[in-house]
Short mmCIF file of the N, C-alpha and C atoms (twelve columns), coordinates in Angstrom:
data_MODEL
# 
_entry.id   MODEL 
# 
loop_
_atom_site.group_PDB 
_atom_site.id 
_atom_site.type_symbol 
_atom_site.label_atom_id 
_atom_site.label_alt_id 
_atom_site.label_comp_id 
_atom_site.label_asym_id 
_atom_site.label_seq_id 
_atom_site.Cartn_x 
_atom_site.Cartn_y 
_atom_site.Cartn_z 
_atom_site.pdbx_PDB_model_num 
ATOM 1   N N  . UNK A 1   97.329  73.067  134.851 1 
ATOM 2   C CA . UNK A 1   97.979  74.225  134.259 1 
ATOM 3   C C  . UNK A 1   97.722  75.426  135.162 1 
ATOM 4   N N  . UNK A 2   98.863  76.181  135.376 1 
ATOM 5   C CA . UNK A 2   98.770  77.618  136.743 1 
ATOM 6   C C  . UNK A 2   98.232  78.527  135.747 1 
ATOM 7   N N  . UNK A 3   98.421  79.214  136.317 1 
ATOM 8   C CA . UNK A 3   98.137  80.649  135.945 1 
ATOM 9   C C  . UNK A 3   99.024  81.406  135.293 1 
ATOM 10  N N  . UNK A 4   100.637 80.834  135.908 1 
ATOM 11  C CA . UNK A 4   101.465 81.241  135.369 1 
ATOM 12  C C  . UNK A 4   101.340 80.903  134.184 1 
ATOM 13  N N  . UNK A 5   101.707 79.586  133.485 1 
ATOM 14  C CA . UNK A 5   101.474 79.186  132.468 1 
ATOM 15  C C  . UNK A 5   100.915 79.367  131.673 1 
ATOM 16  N N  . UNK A 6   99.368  79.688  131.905 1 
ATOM 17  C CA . UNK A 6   98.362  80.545  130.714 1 
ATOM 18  C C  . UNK A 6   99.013  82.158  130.267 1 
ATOM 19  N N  . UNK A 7   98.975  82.650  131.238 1 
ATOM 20  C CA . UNK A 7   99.685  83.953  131.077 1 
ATOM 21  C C  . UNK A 7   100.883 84.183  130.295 1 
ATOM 22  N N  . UNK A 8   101.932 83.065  130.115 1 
ATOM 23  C CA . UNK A 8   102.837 82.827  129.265 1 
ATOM 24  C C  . UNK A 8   102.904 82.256  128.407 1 
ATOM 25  N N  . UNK A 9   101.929 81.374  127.845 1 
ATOM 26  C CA . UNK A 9   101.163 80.870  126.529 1 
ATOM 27  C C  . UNK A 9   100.397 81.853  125.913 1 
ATOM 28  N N  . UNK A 10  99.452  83.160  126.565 1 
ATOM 29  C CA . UNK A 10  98.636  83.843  125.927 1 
ATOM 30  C C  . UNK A 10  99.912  84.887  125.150 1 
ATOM 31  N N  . UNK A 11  100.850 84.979  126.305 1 
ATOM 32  C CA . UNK A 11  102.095 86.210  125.592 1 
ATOM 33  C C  . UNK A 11  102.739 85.386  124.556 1 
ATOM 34  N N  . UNK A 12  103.317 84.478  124.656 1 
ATOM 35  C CA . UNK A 12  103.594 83.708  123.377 1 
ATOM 36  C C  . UNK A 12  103.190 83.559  122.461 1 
ATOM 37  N N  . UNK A 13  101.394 83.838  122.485 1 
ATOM 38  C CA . UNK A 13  100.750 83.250  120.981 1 
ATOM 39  C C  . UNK A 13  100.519 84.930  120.907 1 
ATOM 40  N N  . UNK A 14  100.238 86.272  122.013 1 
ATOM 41  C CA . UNK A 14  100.053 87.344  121.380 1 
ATOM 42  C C  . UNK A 14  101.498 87.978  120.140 1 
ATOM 43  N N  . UNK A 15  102.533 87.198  120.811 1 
ATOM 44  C CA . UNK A 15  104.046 87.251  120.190 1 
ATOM 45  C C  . UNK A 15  103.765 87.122  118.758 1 
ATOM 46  N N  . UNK A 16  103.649 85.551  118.601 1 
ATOM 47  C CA . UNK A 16  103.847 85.244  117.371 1 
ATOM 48  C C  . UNK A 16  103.040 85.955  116.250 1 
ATOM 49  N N  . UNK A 17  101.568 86.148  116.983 1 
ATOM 50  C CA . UNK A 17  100.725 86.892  116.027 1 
ATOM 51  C C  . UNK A 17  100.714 88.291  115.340 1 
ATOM 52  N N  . UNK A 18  101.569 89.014  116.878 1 
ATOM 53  C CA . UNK A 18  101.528 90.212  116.288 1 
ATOM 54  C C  . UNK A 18  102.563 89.564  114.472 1 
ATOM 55  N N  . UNK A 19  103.614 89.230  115.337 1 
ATOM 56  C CA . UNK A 19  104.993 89.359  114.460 1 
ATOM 57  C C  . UNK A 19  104.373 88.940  112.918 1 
ATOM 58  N N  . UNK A 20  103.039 87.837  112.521 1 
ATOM 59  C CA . UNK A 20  102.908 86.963  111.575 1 
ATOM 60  C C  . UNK A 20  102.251 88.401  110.749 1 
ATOM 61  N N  . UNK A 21  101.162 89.167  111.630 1 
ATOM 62  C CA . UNK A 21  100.175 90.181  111.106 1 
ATOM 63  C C  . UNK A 21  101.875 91.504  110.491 1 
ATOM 64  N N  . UNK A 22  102.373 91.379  111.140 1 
ATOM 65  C CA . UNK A 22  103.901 92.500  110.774 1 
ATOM 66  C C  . UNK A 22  104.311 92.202  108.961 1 
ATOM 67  N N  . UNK A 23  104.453 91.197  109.486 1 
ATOM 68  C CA . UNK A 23  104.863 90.795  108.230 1 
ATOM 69  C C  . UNK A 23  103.532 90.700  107.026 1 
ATOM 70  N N  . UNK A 24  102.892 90.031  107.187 1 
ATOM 71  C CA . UNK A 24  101.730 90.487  106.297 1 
ATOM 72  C C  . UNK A 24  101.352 91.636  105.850 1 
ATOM 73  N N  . UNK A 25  101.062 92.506  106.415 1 
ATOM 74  C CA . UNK A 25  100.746 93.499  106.551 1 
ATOM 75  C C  . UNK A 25  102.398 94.136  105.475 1 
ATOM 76  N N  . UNK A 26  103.007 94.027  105.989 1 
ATOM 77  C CA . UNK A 26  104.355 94.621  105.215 1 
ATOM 78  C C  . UNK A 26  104.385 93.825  103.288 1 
ATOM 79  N N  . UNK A 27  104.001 92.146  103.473 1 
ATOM 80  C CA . UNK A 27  103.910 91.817  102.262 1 
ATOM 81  C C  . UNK A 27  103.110 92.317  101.228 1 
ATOM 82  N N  . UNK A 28  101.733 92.879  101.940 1 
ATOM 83  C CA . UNK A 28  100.693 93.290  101.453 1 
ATOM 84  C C  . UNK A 28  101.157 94.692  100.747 1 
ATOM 85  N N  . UNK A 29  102.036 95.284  101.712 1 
ATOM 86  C CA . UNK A 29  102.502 96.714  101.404 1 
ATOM 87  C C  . UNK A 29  103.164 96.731  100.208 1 
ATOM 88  N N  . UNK A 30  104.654 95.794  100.187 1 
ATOM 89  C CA . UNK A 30  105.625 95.791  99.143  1 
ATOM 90  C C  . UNK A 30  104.843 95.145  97.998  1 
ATOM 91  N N  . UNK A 31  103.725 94.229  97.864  1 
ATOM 92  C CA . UNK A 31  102.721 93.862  97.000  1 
ATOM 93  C C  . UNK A 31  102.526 94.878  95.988  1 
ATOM 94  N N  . UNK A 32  101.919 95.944  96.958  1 
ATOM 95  C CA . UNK A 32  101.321 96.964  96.639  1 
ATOM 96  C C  . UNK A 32  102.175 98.157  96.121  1 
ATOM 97  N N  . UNK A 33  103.147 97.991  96.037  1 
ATOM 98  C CA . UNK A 33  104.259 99.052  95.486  1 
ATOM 99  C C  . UNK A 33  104.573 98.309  94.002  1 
ATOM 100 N N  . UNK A 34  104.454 97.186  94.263  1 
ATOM 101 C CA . UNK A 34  105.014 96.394  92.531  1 
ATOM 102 C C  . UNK A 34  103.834 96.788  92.335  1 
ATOM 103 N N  . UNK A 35  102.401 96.556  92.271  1 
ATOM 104 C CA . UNK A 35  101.991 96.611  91.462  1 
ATOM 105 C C  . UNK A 35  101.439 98.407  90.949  1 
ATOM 106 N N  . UNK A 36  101.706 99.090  91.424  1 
ATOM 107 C CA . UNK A 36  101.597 100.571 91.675  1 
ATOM 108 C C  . UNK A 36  102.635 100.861 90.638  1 
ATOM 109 N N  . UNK A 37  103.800 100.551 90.807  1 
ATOM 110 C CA . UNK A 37  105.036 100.799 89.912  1 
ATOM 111 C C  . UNK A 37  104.934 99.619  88.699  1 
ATOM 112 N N  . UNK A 38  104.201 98.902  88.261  1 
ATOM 113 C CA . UNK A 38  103.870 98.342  86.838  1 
ATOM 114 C C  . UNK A 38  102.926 99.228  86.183  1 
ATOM 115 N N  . UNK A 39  101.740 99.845  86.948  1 
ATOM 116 C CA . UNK A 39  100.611 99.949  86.423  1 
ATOM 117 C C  . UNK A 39  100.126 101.540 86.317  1 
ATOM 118 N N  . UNK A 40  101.078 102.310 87.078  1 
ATOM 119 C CA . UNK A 40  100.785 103.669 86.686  1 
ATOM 120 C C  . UNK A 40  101.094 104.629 86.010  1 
ATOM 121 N N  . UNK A 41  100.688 105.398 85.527  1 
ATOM 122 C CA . UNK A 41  101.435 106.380 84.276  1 
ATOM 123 C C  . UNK A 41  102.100 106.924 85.211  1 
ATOM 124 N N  . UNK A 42  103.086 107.526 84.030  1 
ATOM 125 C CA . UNK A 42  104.423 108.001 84.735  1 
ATOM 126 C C  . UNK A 42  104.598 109.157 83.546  1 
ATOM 127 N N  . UNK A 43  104.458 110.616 84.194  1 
ATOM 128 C CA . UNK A 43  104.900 111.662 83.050  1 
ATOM 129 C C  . UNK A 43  105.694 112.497 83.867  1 
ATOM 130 N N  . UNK A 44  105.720 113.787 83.524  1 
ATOM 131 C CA . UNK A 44  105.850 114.824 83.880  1 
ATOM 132 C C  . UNK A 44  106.129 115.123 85.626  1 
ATOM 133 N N  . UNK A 45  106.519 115.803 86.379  1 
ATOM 134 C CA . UNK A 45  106.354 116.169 87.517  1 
ATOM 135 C C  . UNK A 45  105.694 117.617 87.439  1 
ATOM 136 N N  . UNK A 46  104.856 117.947 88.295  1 
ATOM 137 C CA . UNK A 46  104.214 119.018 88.171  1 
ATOM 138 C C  . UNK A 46  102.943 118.656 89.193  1 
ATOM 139 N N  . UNK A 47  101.906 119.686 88.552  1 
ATOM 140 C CA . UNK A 47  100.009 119.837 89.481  1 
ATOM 141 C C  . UNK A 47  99.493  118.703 88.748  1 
ATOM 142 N N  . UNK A 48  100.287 117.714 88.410  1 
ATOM 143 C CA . UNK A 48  99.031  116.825 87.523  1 
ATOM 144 C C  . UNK A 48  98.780  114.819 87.839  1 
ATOM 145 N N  . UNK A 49  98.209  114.237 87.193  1 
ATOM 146 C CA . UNK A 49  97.813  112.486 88.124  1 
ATOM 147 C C  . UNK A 49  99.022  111.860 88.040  1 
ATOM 148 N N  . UNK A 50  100.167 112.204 87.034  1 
ATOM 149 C CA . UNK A 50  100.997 111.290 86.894  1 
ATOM 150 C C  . UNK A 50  101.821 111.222 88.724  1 
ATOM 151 N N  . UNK A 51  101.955 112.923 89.006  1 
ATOM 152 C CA . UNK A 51  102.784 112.998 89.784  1 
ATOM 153 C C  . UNK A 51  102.041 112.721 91.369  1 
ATOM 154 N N  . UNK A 52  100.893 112.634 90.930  1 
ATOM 155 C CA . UNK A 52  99.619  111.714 92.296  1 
ATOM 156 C C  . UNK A 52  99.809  110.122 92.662  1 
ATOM 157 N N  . UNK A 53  100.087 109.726 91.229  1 
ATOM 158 C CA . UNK A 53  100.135 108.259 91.392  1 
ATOM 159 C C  . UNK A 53  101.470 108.179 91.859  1 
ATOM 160 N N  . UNK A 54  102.630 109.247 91.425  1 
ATOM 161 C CA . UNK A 54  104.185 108.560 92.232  1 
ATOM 162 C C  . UNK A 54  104.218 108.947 93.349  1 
ATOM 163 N N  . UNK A 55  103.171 109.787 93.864  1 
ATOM 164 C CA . UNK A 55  103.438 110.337 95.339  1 
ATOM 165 C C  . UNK A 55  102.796 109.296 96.432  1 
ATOM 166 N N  . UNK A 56  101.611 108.853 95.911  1 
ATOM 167 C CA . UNK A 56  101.070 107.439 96.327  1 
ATOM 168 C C  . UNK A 56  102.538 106.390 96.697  1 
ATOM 169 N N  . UNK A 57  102.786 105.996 95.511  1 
ATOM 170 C CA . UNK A 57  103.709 105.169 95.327  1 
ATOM 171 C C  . UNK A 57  104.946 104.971 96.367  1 
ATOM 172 N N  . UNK A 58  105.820 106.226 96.495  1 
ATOM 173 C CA . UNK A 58  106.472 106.778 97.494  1 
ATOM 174 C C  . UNK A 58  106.132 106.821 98.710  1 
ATOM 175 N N  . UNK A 59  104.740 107.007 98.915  1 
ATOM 176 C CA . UNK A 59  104.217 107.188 100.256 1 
ATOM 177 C C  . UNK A 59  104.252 105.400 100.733 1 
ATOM 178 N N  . UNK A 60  103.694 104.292 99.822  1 
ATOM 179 C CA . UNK A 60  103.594 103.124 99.945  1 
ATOM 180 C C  . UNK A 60  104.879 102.505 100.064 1 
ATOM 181 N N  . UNK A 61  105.892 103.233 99.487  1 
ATOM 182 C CA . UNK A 61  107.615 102.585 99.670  1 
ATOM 183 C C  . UNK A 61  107.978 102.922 100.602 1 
ATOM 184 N N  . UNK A 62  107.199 104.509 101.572 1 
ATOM 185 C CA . UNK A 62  107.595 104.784 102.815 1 
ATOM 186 C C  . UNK A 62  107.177 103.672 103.585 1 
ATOM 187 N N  . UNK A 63  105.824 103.388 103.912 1 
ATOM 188 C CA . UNK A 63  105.416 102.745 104.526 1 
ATOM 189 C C  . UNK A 63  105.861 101.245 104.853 1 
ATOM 190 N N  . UNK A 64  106.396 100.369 103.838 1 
ATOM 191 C CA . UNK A 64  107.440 99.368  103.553 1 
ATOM 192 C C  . UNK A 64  108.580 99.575  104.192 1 
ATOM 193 N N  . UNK A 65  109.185 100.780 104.163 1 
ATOM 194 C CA . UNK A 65  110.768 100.694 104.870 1 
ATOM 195 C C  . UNK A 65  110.027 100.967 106.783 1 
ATOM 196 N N  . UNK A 66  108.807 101.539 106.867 1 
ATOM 197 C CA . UNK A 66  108.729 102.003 108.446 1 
ATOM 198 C C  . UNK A 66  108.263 100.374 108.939 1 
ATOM 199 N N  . UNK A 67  107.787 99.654  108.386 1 
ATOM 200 C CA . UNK A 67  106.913 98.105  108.547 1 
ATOM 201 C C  . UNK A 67  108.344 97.797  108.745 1 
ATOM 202 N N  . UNK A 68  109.535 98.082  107.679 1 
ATOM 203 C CA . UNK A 68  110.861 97.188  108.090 1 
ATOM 204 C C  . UNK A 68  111.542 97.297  109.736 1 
ATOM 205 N N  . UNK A 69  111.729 98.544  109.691 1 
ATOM 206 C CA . UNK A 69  112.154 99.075  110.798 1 
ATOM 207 C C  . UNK A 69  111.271 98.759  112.051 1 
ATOM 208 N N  . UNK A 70  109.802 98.384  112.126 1 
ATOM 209 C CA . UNK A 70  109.138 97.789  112.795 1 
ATOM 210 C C  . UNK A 70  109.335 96.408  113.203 1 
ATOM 211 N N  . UNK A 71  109.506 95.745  112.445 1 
ATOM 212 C CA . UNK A 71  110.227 94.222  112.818 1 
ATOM 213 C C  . UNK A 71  111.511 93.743  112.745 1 
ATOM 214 N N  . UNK A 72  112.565 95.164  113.061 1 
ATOM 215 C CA . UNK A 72  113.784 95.289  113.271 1 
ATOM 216 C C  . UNK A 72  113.217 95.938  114.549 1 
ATOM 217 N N  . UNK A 73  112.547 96.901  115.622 1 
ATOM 218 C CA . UNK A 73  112.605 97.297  116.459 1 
ATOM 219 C C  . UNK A 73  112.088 95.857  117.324 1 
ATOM 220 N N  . UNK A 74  111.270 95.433  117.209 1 
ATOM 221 C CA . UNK A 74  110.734 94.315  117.770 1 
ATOM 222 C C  . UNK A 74  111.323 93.386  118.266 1 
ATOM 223 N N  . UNK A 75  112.086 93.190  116.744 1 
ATOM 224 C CA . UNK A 75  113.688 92.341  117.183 1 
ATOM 225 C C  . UNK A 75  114.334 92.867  118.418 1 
ATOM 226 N N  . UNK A 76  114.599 94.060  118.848 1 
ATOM 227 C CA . UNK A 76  115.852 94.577  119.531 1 
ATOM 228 C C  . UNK A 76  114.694 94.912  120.989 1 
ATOM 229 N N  . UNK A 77  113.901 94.946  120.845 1 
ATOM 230 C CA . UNK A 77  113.102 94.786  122.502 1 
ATOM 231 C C  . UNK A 77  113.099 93.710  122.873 1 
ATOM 232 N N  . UNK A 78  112.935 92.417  121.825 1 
ATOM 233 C CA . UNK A 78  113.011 90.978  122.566 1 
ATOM 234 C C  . UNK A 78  114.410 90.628  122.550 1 
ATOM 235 N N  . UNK A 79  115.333 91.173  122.170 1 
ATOM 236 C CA . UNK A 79  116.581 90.981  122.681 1 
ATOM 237 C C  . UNK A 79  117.066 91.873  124.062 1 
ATOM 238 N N  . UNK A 80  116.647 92.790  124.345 1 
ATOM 239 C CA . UNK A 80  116.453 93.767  125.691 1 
ATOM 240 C C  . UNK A 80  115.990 93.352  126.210 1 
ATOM 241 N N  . UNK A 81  114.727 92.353  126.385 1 
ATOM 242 C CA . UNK A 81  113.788 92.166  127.457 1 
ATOM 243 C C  . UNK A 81  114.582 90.858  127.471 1 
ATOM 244 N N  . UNK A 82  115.133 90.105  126.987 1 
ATOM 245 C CA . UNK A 82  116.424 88.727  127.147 1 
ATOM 246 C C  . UNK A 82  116.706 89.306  127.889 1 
ATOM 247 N N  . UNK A 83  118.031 90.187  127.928 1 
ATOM 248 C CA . UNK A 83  118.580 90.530  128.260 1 
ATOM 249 C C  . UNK A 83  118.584 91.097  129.826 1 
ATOM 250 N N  . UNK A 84  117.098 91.569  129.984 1 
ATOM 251 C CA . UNK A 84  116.622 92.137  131.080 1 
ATOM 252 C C  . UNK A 84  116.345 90.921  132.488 1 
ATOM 253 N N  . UNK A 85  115.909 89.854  131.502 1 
ATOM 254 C CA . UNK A 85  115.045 89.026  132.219 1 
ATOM 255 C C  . UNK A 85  116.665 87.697  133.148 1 
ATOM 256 N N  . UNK A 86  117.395 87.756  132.178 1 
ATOM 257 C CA . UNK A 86  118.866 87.390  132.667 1 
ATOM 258 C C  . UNK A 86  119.492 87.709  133.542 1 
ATOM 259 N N  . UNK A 87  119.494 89.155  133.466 1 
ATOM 260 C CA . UNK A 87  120.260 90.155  134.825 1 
ATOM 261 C C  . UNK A 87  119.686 89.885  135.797 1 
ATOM 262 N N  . UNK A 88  118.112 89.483  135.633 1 
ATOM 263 C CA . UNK A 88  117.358 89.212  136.966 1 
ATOM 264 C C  . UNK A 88  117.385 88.168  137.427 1 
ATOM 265 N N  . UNK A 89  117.606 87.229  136.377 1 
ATOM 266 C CA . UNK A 89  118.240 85.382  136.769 1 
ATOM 267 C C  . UNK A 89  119.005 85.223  137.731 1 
ATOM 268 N N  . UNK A 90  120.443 85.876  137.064 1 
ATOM 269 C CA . UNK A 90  121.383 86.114  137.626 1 
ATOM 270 C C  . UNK A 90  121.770 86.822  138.481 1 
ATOM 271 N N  . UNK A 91  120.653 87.509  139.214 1 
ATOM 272 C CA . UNK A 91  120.547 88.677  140.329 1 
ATOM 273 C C  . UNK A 91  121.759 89.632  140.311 1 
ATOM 274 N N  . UNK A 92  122.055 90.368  138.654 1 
ATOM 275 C CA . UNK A 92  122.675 91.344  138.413 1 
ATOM 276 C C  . UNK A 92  121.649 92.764  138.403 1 
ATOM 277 N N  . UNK A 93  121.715 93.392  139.534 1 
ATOM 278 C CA . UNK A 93  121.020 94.737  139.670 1 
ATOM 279 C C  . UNK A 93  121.556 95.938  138.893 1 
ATOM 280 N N  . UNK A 94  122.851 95.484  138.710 1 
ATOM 281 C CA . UNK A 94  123.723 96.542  137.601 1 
ATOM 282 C C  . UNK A 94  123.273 96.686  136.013 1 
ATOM 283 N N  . UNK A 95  123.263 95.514  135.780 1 
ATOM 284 C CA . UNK A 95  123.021 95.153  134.110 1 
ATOM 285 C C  . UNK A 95  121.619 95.382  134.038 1 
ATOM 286 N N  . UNK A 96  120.638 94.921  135.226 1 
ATOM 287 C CA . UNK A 96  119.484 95.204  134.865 1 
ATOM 288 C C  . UNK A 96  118.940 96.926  134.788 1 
ATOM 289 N N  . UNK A 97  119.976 97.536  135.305 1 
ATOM 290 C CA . UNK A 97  119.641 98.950  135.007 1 
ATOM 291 C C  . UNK A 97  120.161 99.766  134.278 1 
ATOM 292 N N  . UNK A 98  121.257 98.739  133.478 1 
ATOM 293 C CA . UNK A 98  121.617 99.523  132.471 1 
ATOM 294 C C  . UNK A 98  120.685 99.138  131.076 1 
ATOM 295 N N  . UNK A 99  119.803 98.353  131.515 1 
ATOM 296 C CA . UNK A 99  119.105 97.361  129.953 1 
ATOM 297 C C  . UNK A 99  117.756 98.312  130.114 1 
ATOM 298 N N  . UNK A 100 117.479 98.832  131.296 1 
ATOM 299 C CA . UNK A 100 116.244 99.450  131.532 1 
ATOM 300 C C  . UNK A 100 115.975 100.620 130.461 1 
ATOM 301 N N  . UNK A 101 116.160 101.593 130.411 1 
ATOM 302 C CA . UNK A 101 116.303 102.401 129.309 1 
ATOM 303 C C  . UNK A 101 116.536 102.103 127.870 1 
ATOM 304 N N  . UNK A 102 117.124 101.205 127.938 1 
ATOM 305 C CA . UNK A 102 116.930 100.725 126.449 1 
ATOM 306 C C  . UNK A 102 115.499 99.783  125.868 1 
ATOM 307 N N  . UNK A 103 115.019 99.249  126.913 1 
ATOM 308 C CA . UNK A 103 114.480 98.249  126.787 1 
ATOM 309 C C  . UNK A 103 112.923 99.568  126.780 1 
ATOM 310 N N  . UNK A 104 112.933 100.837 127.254 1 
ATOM 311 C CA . UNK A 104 112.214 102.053 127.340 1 
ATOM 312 C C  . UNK A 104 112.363 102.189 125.678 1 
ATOM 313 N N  . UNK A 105 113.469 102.811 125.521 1 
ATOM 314 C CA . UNK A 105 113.719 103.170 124.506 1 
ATOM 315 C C  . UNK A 105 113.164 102.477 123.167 1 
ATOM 316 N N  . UNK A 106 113.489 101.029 122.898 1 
ATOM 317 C CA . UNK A 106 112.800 100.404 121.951 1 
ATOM 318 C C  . UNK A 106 111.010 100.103 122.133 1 
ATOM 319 N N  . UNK A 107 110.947 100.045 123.219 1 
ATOM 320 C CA . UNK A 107 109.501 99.610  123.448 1 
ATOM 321 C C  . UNK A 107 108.467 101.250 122.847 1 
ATOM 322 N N  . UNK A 108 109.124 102.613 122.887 1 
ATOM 323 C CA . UNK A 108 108.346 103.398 122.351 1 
ATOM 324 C C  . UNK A 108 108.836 103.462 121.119 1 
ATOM 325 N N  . UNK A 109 110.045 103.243 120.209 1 
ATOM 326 C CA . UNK A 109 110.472 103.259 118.866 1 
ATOM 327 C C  . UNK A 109 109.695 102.646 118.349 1 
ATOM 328 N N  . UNK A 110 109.437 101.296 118.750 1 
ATOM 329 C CA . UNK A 110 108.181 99.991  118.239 1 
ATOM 330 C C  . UNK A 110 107.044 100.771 118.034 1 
ATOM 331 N N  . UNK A 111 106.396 101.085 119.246 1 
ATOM 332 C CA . UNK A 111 105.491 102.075 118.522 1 
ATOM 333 C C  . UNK A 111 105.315 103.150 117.837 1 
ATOM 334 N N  . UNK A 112 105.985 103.806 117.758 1 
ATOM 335 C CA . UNK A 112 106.305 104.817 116.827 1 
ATOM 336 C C  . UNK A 112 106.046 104.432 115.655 1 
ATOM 337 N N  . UNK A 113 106.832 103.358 114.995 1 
ATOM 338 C CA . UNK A 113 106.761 102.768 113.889 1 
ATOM 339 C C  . UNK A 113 105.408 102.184 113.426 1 
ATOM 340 N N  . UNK A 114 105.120 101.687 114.480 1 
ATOM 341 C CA . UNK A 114 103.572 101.206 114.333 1 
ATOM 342 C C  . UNK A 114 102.864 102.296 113.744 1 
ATOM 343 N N  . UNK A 115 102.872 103.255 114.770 1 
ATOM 344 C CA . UNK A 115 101.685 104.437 114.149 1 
ATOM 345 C C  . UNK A 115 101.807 105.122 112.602 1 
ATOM 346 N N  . UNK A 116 103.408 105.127 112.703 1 
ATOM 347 C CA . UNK A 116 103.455 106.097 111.319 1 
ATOM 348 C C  . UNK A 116 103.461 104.988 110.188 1 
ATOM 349 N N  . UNK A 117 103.991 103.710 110.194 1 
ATOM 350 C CA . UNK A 117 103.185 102.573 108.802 1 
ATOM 351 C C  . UNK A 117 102.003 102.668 109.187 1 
ATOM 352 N N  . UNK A 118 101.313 102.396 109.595 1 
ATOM 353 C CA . UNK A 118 99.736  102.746 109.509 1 
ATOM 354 C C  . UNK A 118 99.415  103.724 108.687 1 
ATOM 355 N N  . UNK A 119 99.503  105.449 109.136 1 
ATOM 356 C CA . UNK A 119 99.440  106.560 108.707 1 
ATOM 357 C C  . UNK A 119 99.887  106.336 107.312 1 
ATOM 358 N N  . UNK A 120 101.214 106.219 107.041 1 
ATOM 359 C CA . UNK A 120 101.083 106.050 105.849 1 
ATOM 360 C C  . UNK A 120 100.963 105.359 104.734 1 
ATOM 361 N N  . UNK A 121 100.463 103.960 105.168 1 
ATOM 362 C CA . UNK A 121 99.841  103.002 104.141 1 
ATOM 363 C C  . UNK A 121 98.617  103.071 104.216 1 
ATOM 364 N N  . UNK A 122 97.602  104.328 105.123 1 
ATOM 365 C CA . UNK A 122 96.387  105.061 105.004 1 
ATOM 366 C C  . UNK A 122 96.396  106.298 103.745 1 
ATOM 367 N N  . UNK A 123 97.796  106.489 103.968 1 
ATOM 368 C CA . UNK A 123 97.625  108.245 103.030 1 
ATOM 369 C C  . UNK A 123 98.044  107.353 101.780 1 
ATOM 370 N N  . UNK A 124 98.826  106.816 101.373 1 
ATOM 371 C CA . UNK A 124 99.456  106.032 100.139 1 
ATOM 372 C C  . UNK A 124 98.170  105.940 99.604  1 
ATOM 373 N N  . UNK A 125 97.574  104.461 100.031 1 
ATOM 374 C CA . UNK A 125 96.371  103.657 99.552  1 
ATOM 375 C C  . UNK A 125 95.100  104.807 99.194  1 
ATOM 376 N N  . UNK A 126 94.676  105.913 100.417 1 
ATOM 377 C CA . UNK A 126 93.649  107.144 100.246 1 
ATOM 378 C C  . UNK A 126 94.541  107.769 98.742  1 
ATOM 379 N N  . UNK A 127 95.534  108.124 99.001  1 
ATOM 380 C CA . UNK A 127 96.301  108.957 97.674  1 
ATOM 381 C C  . UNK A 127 96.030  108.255 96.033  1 
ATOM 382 N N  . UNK A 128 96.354  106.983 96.241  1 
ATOM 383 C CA . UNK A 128 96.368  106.536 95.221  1 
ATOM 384 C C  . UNK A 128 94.410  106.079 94.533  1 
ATOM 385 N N  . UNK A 129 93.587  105.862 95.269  1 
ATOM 386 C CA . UNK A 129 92.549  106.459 95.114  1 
ATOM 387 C C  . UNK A 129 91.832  107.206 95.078  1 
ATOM 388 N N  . UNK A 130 92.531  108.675 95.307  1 
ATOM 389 C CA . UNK A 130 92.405  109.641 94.999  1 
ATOM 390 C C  . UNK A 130 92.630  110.432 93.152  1 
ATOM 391 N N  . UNK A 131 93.753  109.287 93.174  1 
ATOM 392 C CA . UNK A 131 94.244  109.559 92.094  1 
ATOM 393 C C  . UNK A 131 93.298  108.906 90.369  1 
ATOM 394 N N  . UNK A 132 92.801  107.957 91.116  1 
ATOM 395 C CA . UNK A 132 92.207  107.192 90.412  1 
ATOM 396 C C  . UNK A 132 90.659  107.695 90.151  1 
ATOM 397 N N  . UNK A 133 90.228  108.541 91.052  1 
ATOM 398 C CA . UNK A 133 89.140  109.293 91.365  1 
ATOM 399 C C  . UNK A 133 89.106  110.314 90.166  1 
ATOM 400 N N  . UNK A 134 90.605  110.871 90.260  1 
ATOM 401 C CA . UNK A 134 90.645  112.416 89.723  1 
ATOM 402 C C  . UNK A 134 90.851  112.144 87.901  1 
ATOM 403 N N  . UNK A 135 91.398  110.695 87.756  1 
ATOM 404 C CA . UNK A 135 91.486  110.496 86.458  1 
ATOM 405 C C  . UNK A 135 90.324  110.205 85.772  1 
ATOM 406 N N  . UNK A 136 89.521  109.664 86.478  1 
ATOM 407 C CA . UNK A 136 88.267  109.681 85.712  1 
ATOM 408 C C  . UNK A 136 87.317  111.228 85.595  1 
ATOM 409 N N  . UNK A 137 87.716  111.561 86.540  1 
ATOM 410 C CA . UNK A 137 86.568  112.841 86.261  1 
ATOM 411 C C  . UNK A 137 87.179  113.869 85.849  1 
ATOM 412 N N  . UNK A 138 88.687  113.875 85.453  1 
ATOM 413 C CA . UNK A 138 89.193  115.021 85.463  1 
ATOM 414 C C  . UNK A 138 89.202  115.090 83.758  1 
# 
């Protein structure tokens, strides 16, 4: 086995894993919105827990649609980097520089997305124990 080969087995299995942890991580999320939306009071909007626990809630439905859009961006870089890796097959210098920028383009959208589901299935989850904090002592 080359070198090549390891190197393209390690990207393959870093592939699949990220993509398996994406999705988890997202199931865990939308999990976490059903059970948020069964289990929390729901009153009034105003300064008070009801409107803590839906802001949680919201923040956790944000975080669900940015996880979506995360393994929709993912999608469209490994279809760019196809795409990229073809032009070069085919020793098209044209196509490969028109895929370049895009293939820019999604590769920082991907992260983007990354950072802000994080952020906010940090503030959701902190929020909603916050909330849970304030009902007892409040």
């Amino acid at each position: 086995m080359g070198t090549d080969q390891r190197s393209v087995l390690l990207h393959q299995s870093h592939n699949e894993e990220m993509g398996q942890f994406d999705r988890f991580v997202l199931g865990a999320t939308l999990a976490g919105c059903a059970y948020l939306g069964q289990t929390i009071p729901y009153g009034h909007l105003g300064w008070n827990i009801p409107t803590m626990f839906l802001c949680s809630l919201l923040t956790l439905g944000l975080s669900a649609y940015l996880g979506f859009k995360r393994i929709e961006t993912v999608l469209r870089a490994r279809r760019a980097n196809s795409d990229f890796l073809h032009a070069q097959e085919t020793n098209n210098p044209a196509k490969a520089a028109i895929v370049i920028p895009e293939l820019r383009h999604v590769a920082r959208l991907t992260e983007i997305f990354y950072q802000l589901r994080n952020m906010t299935l940090l503030l959701g989850f902190t929020g909603y124990i916050a909330a849970r904090v304030l009902t007892t002592y409040a």
